[in-house]
Short mmCIF file of C-alpha atoms in Angstrom, two decimals:
data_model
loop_
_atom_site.label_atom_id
_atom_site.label_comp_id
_atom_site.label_asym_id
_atom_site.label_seq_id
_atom_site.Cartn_x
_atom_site.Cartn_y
_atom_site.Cartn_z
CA UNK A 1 -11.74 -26.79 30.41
CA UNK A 2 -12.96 -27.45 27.04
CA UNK A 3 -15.45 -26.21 24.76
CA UNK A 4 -17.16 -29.78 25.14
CA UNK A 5 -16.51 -30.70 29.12
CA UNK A 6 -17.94 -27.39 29.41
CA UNK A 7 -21.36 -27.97 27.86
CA UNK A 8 -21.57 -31.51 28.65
CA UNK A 9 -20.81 -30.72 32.34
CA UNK A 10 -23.57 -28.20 32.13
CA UNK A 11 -26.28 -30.17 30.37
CA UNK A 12 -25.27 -33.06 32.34
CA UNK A 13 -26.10 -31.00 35.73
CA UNK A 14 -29.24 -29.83 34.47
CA UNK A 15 -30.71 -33.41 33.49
CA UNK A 16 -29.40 -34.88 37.13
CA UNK A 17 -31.08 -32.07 39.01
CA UNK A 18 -34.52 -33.00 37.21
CA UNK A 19 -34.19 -36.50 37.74
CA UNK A 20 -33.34 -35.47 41.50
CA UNK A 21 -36.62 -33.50 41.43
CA UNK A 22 -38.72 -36.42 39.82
CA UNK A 23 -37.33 -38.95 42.22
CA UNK A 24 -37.20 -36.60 45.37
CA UNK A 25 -40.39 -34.92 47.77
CA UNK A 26 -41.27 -32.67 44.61
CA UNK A 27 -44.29 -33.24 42.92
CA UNK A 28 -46.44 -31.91 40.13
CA UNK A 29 -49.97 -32.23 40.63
CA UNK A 30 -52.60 -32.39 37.93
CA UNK A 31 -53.54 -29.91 37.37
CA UNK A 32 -50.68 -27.90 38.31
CA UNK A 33 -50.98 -25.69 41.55
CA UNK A 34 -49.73 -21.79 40.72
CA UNK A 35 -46.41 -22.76 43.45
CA UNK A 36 -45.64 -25.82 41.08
CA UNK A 37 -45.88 -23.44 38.26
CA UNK A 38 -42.98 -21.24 40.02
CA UNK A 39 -41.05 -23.62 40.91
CA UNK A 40 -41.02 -25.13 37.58
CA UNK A 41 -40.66 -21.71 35.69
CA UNK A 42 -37.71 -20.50 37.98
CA UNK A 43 -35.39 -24.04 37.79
CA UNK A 44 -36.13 -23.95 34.42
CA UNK A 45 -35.36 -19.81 33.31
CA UNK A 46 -31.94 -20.70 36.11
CA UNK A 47 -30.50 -23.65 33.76
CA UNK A 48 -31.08 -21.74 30.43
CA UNK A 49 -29.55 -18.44 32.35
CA UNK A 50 -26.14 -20.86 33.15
CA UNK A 51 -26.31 -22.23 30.09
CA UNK A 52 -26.81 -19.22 27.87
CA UNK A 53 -23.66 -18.23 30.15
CA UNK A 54 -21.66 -20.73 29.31
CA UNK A 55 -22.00 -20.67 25.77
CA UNK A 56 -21.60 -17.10 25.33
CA UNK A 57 -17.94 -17.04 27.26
CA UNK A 58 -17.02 -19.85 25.29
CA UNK A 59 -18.34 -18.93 21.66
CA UNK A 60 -17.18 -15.64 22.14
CA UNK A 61 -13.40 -16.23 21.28
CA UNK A 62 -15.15 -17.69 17.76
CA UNK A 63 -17.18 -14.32 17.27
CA UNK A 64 -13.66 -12.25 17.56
CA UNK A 65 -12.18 -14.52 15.12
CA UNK A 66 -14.42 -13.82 12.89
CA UNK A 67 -14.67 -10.59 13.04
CA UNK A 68 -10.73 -10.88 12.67
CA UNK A 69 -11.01 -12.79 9.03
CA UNK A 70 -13.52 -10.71 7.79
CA UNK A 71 -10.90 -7.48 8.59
CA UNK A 72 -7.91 -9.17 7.45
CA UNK A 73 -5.80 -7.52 4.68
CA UNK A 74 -2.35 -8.64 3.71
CA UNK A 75 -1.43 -5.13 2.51
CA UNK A 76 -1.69 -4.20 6.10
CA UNK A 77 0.47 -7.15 7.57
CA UNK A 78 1.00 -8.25 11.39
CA UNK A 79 -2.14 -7.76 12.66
CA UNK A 80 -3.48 -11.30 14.27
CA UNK A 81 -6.06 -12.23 16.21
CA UNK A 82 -6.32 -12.71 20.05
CA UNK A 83 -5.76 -16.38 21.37
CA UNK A 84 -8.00 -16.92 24.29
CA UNK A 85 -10.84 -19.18 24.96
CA UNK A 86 -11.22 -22.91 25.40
CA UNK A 87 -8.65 -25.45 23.96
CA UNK A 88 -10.28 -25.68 20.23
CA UNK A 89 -11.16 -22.01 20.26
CA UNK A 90 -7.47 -21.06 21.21
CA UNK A 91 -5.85 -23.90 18.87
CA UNK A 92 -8.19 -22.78 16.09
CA UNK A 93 -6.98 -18.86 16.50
CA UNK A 94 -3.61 -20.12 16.24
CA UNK A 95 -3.85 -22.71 13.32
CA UNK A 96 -5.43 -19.04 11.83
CA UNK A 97 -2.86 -16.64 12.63
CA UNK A 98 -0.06 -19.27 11.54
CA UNK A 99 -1.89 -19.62 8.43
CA UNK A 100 -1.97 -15.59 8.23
CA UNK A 101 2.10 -16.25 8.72
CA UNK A 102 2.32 -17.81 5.69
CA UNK A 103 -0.26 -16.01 3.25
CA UNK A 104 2.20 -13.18 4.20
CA UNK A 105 5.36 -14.51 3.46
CA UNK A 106 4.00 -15.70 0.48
CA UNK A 107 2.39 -12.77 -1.08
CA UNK A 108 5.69 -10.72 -0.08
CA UNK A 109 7.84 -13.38 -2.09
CA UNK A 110 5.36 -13.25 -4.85
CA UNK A 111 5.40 -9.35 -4.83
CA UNK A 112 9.15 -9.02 -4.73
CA UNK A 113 9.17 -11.51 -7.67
CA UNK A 114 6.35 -9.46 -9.51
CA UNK A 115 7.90 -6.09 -9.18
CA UNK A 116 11.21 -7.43 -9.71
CA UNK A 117 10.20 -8.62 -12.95
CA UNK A 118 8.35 -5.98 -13.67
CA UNK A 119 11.78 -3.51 -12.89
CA UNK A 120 13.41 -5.82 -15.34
CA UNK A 121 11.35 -5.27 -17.95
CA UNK A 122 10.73 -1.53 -17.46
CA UNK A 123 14.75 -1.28 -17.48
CA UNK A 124 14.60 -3.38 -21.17
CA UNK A 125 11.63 -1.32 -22.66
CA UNK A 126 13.88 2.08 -21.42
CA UNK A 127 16.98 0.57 -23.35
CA UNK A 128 15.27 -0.74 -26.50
CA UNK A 129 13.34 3.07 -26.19
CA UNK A 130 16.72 5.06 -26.05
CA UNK A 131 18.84 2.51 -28.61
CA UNK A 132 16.49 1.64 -30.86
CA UNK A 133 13.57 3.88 -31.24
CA UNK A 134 16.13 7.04 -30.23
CA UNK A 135 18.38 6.99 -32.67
CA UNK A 136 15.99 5.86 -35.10
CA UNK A 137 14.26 9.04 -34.76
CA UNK A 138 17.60 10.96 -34.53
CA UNK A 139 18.88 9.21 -38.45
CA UNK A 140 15.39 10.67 -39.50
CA UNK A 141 15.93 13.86 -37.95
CA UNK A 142 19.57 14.46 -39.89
CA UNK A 143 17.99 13.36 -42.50
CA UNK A 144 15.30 15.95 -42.61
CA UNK A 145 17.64 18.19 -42.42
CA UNK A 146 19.52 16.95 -44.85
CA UNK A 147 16.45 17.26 -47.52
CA UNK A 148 15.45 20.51 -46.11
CA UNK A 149 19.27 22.30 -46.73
CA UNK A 150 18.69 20.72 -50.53
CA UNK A 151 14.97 20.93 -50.92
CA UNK A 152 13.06 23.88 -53.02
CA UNK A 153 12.14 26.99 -50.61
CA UNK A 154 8.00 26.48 -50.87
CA UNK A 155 8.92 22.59 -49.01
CA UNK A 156 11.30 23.49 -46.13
CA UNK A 157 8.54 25.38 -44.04
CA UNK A 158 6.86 21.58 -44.30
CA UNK A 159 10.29 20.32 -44.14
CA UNK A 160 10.65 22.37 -40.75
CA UNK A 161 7.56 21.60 -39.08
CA UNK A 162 8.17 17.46 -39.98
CA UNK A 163 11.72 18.44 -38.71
CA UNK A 164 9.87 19.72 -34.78
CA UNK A 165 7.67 17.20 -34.79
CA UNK A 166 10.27 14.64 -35.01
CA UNK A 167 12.08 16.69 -32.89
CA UNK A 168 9.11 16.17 -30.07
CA UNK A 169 8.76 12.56 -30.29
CA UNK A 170 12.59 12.04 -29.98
CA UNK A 171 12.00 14.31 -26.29
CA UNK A 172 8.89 12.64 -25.69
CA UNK A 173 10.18 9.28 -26.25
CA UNK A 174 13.74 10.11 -24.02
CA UNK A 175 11.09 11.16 -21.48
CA UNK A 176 9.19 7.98 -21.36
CA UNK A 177 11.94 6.46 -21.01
CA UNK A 178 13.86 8.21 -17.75
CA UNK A 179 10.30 7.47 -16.18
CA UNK A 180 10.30 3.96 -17.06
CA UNK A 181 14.09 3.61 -15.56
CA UNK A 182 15.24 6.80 -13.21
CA UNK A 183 19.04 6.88 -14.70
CA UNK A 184 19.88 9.32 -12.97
CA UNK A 185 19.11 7.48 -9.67
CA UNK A 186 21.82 4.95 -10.27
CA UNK A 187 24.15 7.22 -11.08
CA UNK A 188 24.06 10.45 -9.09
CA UNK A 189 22.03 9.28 -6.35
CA UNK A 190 18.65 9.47 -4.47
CA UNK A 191 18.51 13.18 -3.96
CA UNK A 192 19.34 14.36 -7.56
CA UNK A 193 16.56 11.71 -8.45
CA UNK A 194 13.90 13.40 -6.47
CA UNK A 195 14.65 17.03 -7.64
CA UNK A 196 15.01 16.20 -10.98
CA UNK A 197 11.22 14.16 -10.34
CA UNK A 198 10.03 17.70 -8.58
CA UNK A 199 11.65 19.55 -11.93
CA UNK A 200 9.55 16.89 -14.19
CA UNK A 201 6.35 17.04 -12.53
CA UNK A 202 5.94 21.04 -12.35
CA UNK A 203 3.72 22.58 -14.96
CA UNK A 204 1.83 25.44 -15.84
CA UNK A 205 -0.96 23.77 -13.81
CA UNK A 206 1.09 22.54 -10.86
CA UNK A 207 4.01 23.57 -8.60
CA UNK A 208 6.33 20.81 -7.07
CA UNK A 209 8.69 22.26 -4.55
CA UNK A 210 11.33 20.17 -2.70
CA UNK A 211 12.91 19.54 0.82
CA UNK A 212 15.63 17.03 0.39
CA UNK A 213 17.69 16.75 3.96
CA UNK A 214 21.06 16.20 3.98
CA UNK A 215 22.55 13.08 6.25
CA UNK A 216 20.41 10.50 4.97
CA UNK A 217 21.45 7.29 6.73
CA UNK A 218 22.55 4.48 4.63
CA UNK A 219 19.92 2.83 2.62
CA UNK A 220 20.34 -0.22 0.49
CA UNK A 221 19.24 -0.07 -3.90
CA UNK A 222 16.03 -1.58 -3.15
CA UNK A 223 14.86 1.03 -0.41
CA UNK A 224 15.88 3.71 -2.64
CA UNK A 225 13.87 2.53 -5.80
CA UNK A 226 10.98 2.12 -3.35
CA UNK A 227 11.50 5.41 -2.67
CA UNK A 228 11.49 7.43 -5.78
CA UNK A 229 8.50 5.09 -7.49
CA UNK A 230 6.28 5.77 -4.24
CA UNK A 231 7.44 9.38 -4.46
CA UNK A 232 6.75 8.80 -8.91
CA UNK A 233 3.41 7.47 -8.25
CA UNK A 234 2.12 9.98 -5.43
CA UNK A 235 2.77 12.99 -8.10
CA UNK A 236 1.44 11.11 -10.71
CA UNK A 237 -1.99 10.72 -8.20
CA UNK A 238 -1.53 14.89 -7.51
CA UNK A 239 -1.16 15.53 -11.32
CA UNK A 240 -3.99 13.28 -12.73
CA UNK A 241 -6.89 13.29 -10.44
CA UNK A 242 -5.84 15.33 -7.47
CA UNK A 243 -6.70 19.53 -9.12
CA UNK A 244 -4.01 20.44 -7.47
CA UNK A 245 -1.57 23.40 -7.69
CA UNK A 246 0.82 23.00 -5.47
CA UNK A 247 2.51 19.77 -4.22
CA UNK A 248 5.75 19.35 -1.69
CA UNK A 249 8.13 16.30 -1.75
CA UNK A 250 9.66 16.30 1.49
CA UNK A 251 12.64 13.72 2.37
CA UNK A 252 14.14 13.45 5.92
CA UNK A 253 16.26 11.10 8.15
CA UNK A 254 14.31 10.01 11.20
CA UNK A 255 15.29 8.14 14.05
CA UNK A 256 15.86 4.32 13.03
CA UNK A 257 15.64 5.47 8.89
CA UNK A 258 14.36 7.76 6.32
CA UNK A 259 10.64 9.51 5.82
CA UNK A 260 9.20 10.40 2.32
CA UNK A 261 6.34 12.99 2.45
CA UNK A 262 4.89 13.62 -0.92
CA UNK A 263 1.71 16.51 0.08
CA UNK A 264 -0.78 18.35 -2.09
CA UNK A 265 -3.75 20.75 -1.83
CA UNK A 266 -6.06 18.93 -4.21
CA UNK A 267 -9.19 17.32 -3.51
CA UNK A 268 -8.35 14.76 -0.73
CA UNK A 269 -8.64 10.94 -0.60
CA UNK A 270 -11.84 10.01 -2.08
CA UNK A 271 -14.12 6.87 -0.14
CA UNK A 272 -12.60 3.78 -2.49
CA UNK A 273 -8.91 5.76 -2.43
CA UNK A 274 -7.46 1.96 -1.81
CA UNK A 275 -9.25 0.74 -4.43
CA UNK A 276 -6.82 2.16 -7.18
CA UNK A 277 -3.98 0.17 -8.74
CA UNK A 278 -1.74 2.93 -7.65
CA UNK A 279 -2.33 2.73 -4.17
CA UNK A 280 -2.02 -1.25 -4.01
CA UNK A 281 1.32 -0.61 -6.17
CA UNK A 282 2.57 1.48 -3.63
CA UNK A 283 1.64 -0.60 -0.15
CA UNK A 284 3.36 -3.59 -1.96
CA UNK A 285 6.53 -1.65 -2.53
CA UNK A 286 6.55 -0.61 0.94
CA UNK A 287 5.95 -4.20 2.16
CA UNK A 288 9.21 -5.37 0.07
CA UNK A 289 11.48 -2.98 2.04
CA UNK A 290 9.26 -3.08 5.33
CA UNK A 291 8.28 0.16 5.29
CA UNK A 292 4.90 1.62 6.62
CA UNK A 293 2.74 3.66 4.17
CA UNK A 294 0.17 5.80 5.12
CA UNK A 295 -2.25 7.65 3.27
CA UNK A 296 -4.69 10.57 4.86
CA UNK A 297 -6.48 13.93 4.02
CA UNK A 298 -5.21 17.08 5.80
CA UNK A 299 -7.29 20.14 6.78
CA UNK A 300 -7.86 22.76 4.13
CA UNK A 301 -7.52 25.59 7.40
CA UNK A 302 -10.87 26.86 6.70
CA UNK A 303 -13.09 25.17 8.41
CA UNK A 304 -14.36 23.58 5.32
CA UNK A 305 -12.92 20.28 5.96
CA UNK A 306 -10.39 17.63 4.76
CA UNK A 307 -8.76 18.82 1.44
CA UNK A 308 -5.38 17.73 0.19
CA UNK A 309 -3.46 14.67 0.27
CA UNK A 310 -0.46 13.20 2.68
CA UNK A 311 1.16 10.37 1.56
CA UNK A 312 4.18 8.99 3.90
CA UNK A 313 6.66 6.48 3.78
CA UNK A 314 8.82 5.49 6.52
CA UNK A 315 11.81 3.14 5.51
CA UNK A 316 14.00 1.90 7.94
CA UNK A 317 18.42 2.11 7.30
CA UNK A 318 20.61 -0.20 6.41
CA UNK A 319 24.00 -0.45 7.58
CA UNK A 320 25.27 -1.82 3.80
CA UNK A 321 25.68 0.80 2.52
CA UNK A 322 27.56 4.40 2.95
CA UNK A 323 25.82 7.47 4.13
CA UNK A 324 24.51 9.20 1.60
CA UNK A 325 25.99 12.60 0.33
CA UNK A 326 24.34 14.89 -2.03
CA UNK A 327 24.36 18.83 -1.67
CA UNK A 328 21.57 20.74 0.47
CA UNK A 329 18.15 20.77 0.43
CA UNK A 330 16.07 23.41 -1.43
CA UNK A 331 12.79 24.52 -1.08
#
């Protein structure tokens, strides 16, 4: 029954039983004898009991809904809210969670267009980087050196020392620009990628070592970018605001796929920790390829409470592509 039959039924029984009352052997004398007064106070407390009732059961289904929309998140897709109720209330949650449907969809095709754009363009600043800038700075190298084999001996030390810092802005540039496009991914692999990421990120101040398993099952281009900038943008997290000294990046097959475990011993997640561009960047890359990203603080072992940082991806294969062979893991 609806929403409406429901209520109306209900009202509509309480007004017939008080016009049965007024017409029947029940009267109300003036003034009103303490009996009347019961009589009056119970039939009365009995329909707004029912009716209280009635409208709780069926306004309930709206409260969940609610409750629903005011939890939804598209970066955490699929989860919907429970049809159930009366007609409107159940065609309502539907029209909602179809609606849901589609804000999905939409913000996945928008996302994939975003960061494919964005790939593009990171692949064209890398090239212009290396061609242009690169040898730019390499001409003005040779020709330091040039001047400094001809120049007077009080100029080459300042000769030299324009020489190495020419010399650091060619590496520095070359650097920014494997970050902005992983070369090496395309061409030796997923595994080389991800130790030569380990190799980049340890410092004096931190320690990345690696666990790359063998036997990866096939994964398509797209699942391995995802990947190595989830695994790029977890040690950039450990590096910048983390404190940490130690990180692991840990790479598996599973059961229907692949897991990528990127841990530190820094200071944990803080309160807002899905507030930060980062983060977002990375649940949208995971939603492109399906995967499931999860974020948490593990135990320090002391007692002392949460300290470090798991992140975790879990991509799923694809049968497109060959299994993937690269030599063992190292730790």
């Amino acid at each position: 029954m609806s929403l409406f039959w429901r209520i109306f039924v209900l009202n509509a029984f309480g007004l017939v039983v008080a016009a049965a009352l007024l017409l029947g052997p029940v009267t109300v004398s003036t003034p009103i004898l303490p009996g009347e007064v019961l009589v009056v106070v119970a039939g009365l407390a009995a329909l707004l009991t029912v009716n209280a009732v009635v409208l709780r059961v069926g306004l309930a289904p709206l409260g969940r809904l609610g409750r629903a929309m005011a939890d939804a998140d598209l970066l955490h897709p699929g989860v919907r809210a429970v049809v159930s109720g009366p007609v409107e209330t159940a065609e309502l949650i539907t029209t909602y969670n179809a609606m849901l449907d589609r804000l999905e969809a939409e913000r996945a095709a928008s996302a994939a267009g975003a960061l494919s754009a964005q790939e593009r363009e990171r692949h064209r600043i890398a090239r212009e980087l290396h061609d242009e800038v690169g040898q730019t700075l390499t001409a003005v190298l040779l020709q330091l050196k040039r001047v400094a084999d001809r120049a007077p001996a009080d100029l080459r030390e300042e000769l030299g020392q324009a020489q190495e810092a020419t010399r650091a802005g060619l590496d520095e540039i070359r650097r920014i620009a494997r970050r902005l496009r992983p070369g090496v991914l395309d061409e030796l692999g997923l595994l080389s990628a991800l130790r030569s990421l380990a190799a980049e990120f340890t410092t004096h101040g931190l320690t990345v070592r690696h666990d790359l398993r063998t036997g990866l099952p096939p994964l398509t281009e797209e699942t391995e970018l995802v990947l190595y900038r989830v695994a790029q943008e977890a040690l950039t997290n450990t590096a910048r605001h983390s404190g940490a000294d130690r990180a692991e990046l840990r790479v598996r097959p599973i059961a229907d796929g692949v897991e990528l475990l990127v841990r530190d011993n820094g200071s944990g997640l803080g309160a807002a920790a899905d507030a930060g561009a980062g983060i977002r960047g990375m649940r949208e890359r995971a939603l492109l390829i399906g995967a499931t990203l999860t974020l948490s603080s593990t135990p320090d072992g002391s007692g002392g409470g949460p300290r470090g940082t798991d992140v975790r991806l879990r991509a799923t294969a694809s049968a497109d592509r060959p299994d993937v062979a690269a030599p063992g893991g190292h730790r």
